[in-house]
Amino acid sequence: MKGKTTATSSREQRVIKPQPPKMGDRATAARAFVQQKIEGQSPQPRPRGRPKGWKPGTAYSEARDGHPSPGSGGGSEAKKKSGPGAGAGEPKRRGRPPRAPEPTARERYLQSQPTYTRFLCEWREEQHEHEHGKEAPRTCPAELQNLETLRRHVYLVHGDTDPLVCRWNKCAAQVPPVEFTDEDAFREHMEREHYRSFAWHVGDGVQNKGIETLKEKLDSDELPAYLFKDGVQVTPSVRNQVLEDDQRARERRRKLRQLLIQKDENAPDEQEYMLQTLGLAQAQRQDVSRFS
């Protein structure tokens, strides 16, 4: 019997496992540990707000301890003494610094970096033969500022040859070259074959004729071509339009306001309006009966 009891007890010892502590026991132990820590330290409640003796420019920690840090230089007093203009006795201005002044038109012009389109002359010089053969055609190195100057350059520099031929870009490779009997035919060819496509891609360029030329165009009696379609004016012109200043505009509004007031004063009341309406209706009925 003793042997059986020993075997049974040893089996029970092997089966029984240690149980982990419950969650309630853990929370109670943690709460007790924290309470012991609090009772041992007994900290004072921290005051709220700015510390006593605080000055603008001083850190809160320095004011609480009463000893300024070595990097701060003694708080706001040291900053005032070391600041620019402190020797003159002028206090530092509070708030944001004033905005920088707007640059003048001259400064903006000097700071701008405009880019202008270069109008390159595509006229190719005539090939010359030498002992090693024909040399490659050389393109004119001229660079102009607008299309009108390019036209004048071609007519004055390259348009005085005899016979008058066109050596602009692809026309220079034609054999025989394109010849013209007079300058009018040459200019018409340049406008139709070369300048039109040239202006389509790069435009007319900057104009430097001055304001007087623009005034002459505005003072002319001929209307611009963009106002017409097939010879009929489709867009109204603003020429000879009367412009009024502020004083005239205020006077016109005042007159209109007076007219509206007079209209309201002279308007019939409701009874007169009903009588007028009935009278018109009766007159219409009489006219209808008379003609019927």
Coordinates of C-alpha atoms in Angstrom, one line a residue:
M1 CA 0.0 0.0 0.0
K2 CA 2.9 2.3 0.8
G3 CA 4.3 1.7 -2.6
K4 CA 1.0 2.6 -4.3
T5 CA 0.6 5.8 -2.3
T6 CA 4.1 6.9 -3.1
A7 CA 3.5 6.3 -6.8
T8 CA 0.2 8.2 -6.7
S9 CA 1.7 11.2 -4.9
S10 CA 4.7 11.4 -7.2
R11 CA 2.3 11.3 -10.2
E12 CA 0.3 14.2 -8.7
Q13 CA 3.4 16.2 -8.1
R14 CA 4.4 15.8 -11.8
V15 CA 0.9 16.8 -13.0
I16 CA 0.4 20.0 -10.9
K17 CA 1.9 23.1 -12.6
P18 CA 2.6 26.5 -11.1
Q19 CA -0.2 28.9 -11.9
P20 CA 0.6 32.5 -13.0
P21 CA -0.5 35.3 -10.7
K22 CA -3.8 36.9 -11.6
M23 CA -4.2 40.3 -13.3
G24 CA -5.7 41.8 -10.1
D25 CA -2.7 40.8 -8.1
R26 CA -0.3 42.4 -10.6
A27 CA -2.3 45.7 -10.6
T28 CA -2.4 45.7 -6.8
A29 CA 1.4 45.2 -6.6
A30 CA 2.1 47.9 -9.1
R31 CA -0.2 50.3 -7.3
A32 CA 1.5 49.6 -4.0
F33 CA 5.0 50.1 -5.6
V34 CA 4.0 53.5 -7.0
Q35 CA 2.5 54.6 -3.7
Q36 CA 5.7 53.7 -1.9
K37 CA 7.7 55.8 -4.4
I38 CA 5.4 58.8 -4.0
E39 CA 5.5 58.6 -0.2
G40 CA 9.3 58.4 -0.2
Q41 CA 9.8 61.4 -2.5
S42 CA 6.8 63.5 -1.4
P43 CA 7.2 66.1 -4.3
Q44 CA 5.7 69.6 -4.0
P45 CA 3.0 70.6 -6.5
R46 CA 4.4 72.5 -9.4
P47 CA 3.1 76.1 -9.7
R48 CA 1.3 77.1 -12.8
G49 CA 2.0 80.2 -15.0
R50 CA 5.1 82.4 -15.3
P51 CA 7.6 82.1 -12.4
K52 CA 8.1 85.0 -10.0
G53 CA 10.6 87.6 -11.2
W54 CA 10.4 86.6 -14.9
K55 CA 11.4 89.2 -17.5
P56 CA 11.0 89.2 -21.2
G57 CA 13.8 87.4 -22.9
T58 CA 14.6 85.2 -19.9
A59 CA 14.0 81.4 -19.9
Y60 CA 11.5 80.0 -17.4
S61 CA 14.1 77.6 -16.0
E62 CA 16.5 80.5 -15.2
A63 CA 13.8 82.5 -13.5
R64 CA 12.8 79.5 -11.3
D65 CA 16.4 78.6 -10.3
G66 CA 17.4 82.3 -9.9
H67 CA 20.8 81.6 -11.8
P68 CA 21.1 82.6 -15.5
S69 CA 22.8 80.2 -17.7
P70 CA 26.3 81.1 -18.9
G71 CA 25.2 81.0 -22.6
S72 CA 22.4 83.5 -22.0
G73 CA 24.6 86.3 -20.8
G74 CA 22.4 87.4 -18.0
G75 CA 19.0 87.4 -19.6
S76 CA 17.4 90.4 -21.3
E77 CA 19.7 93.0 -19.7
A78 CA 22.8 91.4 -21.3
K79 CA 21.0 91.2 -24.7
K80 CA 20.1 94.9 -24.5
K81 CA 23.7 95.8 -23.7
S82 CA 25.2 93.7 -26.5
G83 CA 22.5 94.4 -29.1
P84 CA 23.2 96.8 -32.0
G85 CA 22.4 100.4 -31.2
A86 CA 22.4 99.9 -27.5
G87 CA 25.1 102.5 -26.9
A88 CA 22.9 105.2 -28.5
G89 CA 20.2 104.6 -25.9
E90 CA 17.5 103.7 -28.5
P91 CA 15.2 100.9 -27.4
K92 CA 14.7 98.0 -29.7
R93 CA 11.6 98.3 -31.8
R94 CA 9.0 95.6 -31.0
G95 CA 7.2 93.7 -33.7
R96 CA 8.1 92.6 -37.2
P97 CA 10.8 94.5 -39.0
P98 CA 9.5 96.9 -41.8
R99 CA 9.1 95.5 -45.2
A100 CA 11.8 96.2 -47.8
P101 CA 10.9 99.1 -50.1
E102 CA 9.6 98.3 -53.6
P103 CA 12.3 98.4 -56.3
T104 CA 12.2 101.3 -58.7
A105 CA 11.5 100.9 -62.4
R106 CA 15.2 101.4 -63.1
E107 CA 16.2 98.7 -60.7
R108 CA 13.7 96.3 -62.2
Y109 CA 15.0 97.1 -65.7
L110 CA 18.6 96.4 -64.6
Q111 CA 17.6 93.2 -62.9
S112 CA 15.7 91.9 -65.8
Q113 CA 17.3 89.6 -68.3
P114 CA 15.2 89.7 -71.5
T115 CA 15.8 87.3 -74.3
Y116 CA 15.3 88.5 -77.9
T117 CA 14.8 86.3 -81.0
R118 CA 17.7 86.6 -83.5
F119 CA 16.7 87.0 -87.1
L120 CA 19.4 85.2 -89.0
C121 CA 20.1 85.9 -92.6
E122 CA 19.9 82.6 -94.6
W123 CA 21.5 84.1 -97.8
R124 CA 24.2 81.8 -99.1
E125 CA 27.1 83.2 -101.0
E126 CA 28.0 82.0 -104.5
Q127 CA 30.4 79.1 -104.7
H128 CA 33.9 79.9 -106.0
E129 CA 36.2 77.4 -107.8
H130 CA 39.8 77.0 -106.8
E131 CA 42.5 74.4 -107.5
H132 CA 41.1 71.9 -104.9
G133 CA 37.6 72.2 -106.3
K134 CA 34.5 74.2 -105.3
E135 CA 34.4 75.5 -101.8
A136 CA 31.3 75.0 -99.7
P137 CA 28.7 77.8 -99.8
R138 CA 29.1 80.3 -96.9
T139 CA 26.0 81.6 -95.2
C140 CA 25.7 85.3 -94.4
P141 CA 26.6 85.8 -90.7
A142 CA 24.3 88.8 -90.2
E143 CA 21.9 88.7 -87.2
L144 CA 19.1 91.3 -87.2
Q145 CA 16.6 92.3 -84.5
N146 CA 13.3 92.1 -86.4
L147 CA 11.9 91.1 -89.8
E148 CA 11.8 94.6 -91.2
T149 CA 15.5 95.1 -90.6
L150 CA 16.1 91.7 -92.2
R151 CA 14.2 92.8 -95.3
R152 CA 16.3 95.9 -95.6
H153 CA 19.5 94.0 -95.2
V154 CA 18.6 91.5 -98.0
Y155 CA 17.5 94.3 -100.4
L156 CA 20.5 96.5 -99.8
V157 CA 23.3 93.9 -99.3
H158 CA 22.3 91.0 -101.4
G159 CA 19.8 92.6 -103.8
D160 CA 22.3 94.6 -105.9
T161 CA 23.8 91.7 -108.0
D162 CA 23.5 91.6 -111.7
P163 CA 21.8 89.4 -112.7
L164 CA 19.4 89.5 -109.8
V165 CA 19.1 86.0 -108.4
C166 CA 17.7 84.5 -105.2
R167 CA 20.2 82.5 -103.0
W168 CA 18.0 82.3 -99.9
N169 CA 18.3 78.9 -98.2
K170 CA 17.0 76.2 -100.7
C171 CA 16.9 78.6 -103.6
A172 CA 20.7 78.6 -103.6
A173 CA 20.9 74.9 -104.5
Q174 CA 18.7 75.3 -107.7
V175 CA 20.4 75.0 -111.0
P176 CA 20.0 77.2 -112.9
P177 CA 19.4 79.8 -110.1
V178 CA 16.1 81.7 -109.9
E179 CA 16.6 85.0 -111.8
F180 CA 14.4 88.1 -111.8
T181 CA 14.0 90.9 -114.3
D182 CA 13.4 93.7 -111.8
E183 CA 13.4 94.4 -108.1
D184 CA 9.6 94.2 -107.8
A185 CA 9.6 90.6 -108.9
F186 CA 12.5 89.8 -106.6
R187 CA 10.7 91.4 -103.6
E188 CA 7.4 89.6 -104.4
H189 CA 9.3 86.3 -104.6
M190 CA 11.0 86.9 -101.2
E191 CA 7.7 87.8 -99.5
R192 CA 5.8 84.9 -100.9
E193 CA 8.4 82.1 -100.7
H194 CA 10.6 83.0 -97.7
Y195 CA 9.4 85.9 -95.4
R196 CA 5.9 84.5 -95.0
S197 CA 7.0 81.2 -93.5
F198 CA 9.8 83.0 -91.6
A199 CA 7.3 85.3 -89.9
W200 CA 5.0 82.5 -89.1
H201 CA 7.6 80.8 -87.0
V202 CA 9.4 83.7 -85.3
G203 CA 7.0 86.6 -85.7
D204 CA 7.8 90.2 -86.6
G205 CA 10.3 90.8 -83.8
V206 CA 10.7 93.8 -81.5
Q207 CA 9.8 97.2 -82.9
N208 CA 11.9 100.2 -82.2
K209 CA 10.3 102.8 -84.4
G210 CA 9.3 105.0 -81.5
I211 CA 5.9 106.3 -80.3
E212 CA 5.6 108.8 -83.1
T213 CA 5.1 106.0 -85.6
L214 CA 2.4 104.5 -83.5
K215 CA 0.7 107.9 -83.3
E216 CA 0.7 108.2 -87.1
K217 CA -1.0 104.9 -87.4
L218 CA -3.6 105.8 -84.9
D219 CA -4.3 109.2 -86.5
S220 CA -4.7 107.8 -90.0
D221 CA -8.3 107.6 -91.4
E222 CA -7.9 104.1 -92.7
L223 CA -9.3 101.4 -90.4
P224 CA -7.1 98.4 -89.6
A225 CA -7.5 95.3 -91.7
Y226 CA -8.5 93.0 -88.8
L227 CA -11.8 94.9 -88.5
F228 CA -12.9 93.6 -91.9
K229 CA -14.0 90.3 -93.4
D230 CA -14.4 90.2 -97.2
G231 CA -14.5 94.0 -97.3
V232 CA -17.3 94.3 -94.7
Q233 CA -16.7 95.8 -91.3
V234 CA -17.6 93.2 -88.7
T235 CA -16.0 94.7 -85.6
P236 CA -17.1 98.1 -84.4
S237 CA -14.4 100.7 -84.2
V238 CA -13.7 102.7 -81.0
R239 CA -12.4 105.7 -82.9
N240 CA -14.0 109.1 -82.0
Q241 CA -15.5 107.4 -78.9
V242 CA -16.4 110.0 -76.3
L243 CA -14.6 109.3 -73.0
E244 CA -15.9 110.8 -69.8
D245 CA -14.0 111.6 -66.7
D246 CA -15.0 110.9 -63.1
Q247 CA -16.8 114.2 -62.7
R248 CA -18.9 113.7 -65.8
A249 CA -19.8 110.2 -64.8
R250 CA -21.0 111.4 -61.3
E251 CA -23.0 114.1 -63.0
R252 CA -24.6 111.6 -65.4
R253 CA -25.5 109.3 -62.5
R254 CA -27.0 112.2 -60.5
K255 CA -29.3 113.2 -63.5
L256 CA -30.4 109.6 -63.9
R257 CA -31.2 109.4 -60.2
Q258 CA -33.3 112.5 -60.4
L259 CA -35.2 111.2 -63.4
L260 CA -36.0 108.0 -61.6
I261 CA -37.3 110.0 -58.6
Q262 CA -39.5 112.2 -60.8
K263 CA -40.8 109.1 -62.5
D264 CA -41.8 107.6 -59.2
E265 CA -43.4 110.9 -58.1
N266 CA -45.5 111.2 -61.2
A267 CA -46.5 107.6 -61.3
P268 CA -50.3 107.1 -60.8
D269 CA -51.5 105.5 -57.6
E270 CA -53.2 102.1 -57.5
Q271 CA -56.7 103.5 -58.1
E272 CA -55.7 105.6 -61.0
Y273 CA -53.8 102.7 -62.5
M274 CA -56.9 100.5 -62.3
L275 CA -59.1 103.1 -63.9
Q276 CA -56.6 103.6 -66.7
T277 CA -56.4 99.9 -67.2
L278 CA -60.1 99.5 -67.3
G279 CA -60.5 102.4 -69.6
L280 CA -58.0 100.9 -72.0
A281 CA -59.8 97.6 -71.9
Q282 CA -63.2 99.3 -72.6
A283 CA -61.7 101.2 -75.5
Q284 CA -60.3 98.0 -76.9
R285 CA -63.7 96.3 -76.7
Q286 CA -65.4 99.3 -78.3
D287 CA -62.9 99.2 -81.2
V288 CA -63.4 95.5 -81.6
S289 CA -67.3 95.9 -81.6
R290 CA -67.1 98.8 -84.1
F291 CA -65.0 96.9 -86.6
S292 CA -67.0 93.7 -86.2

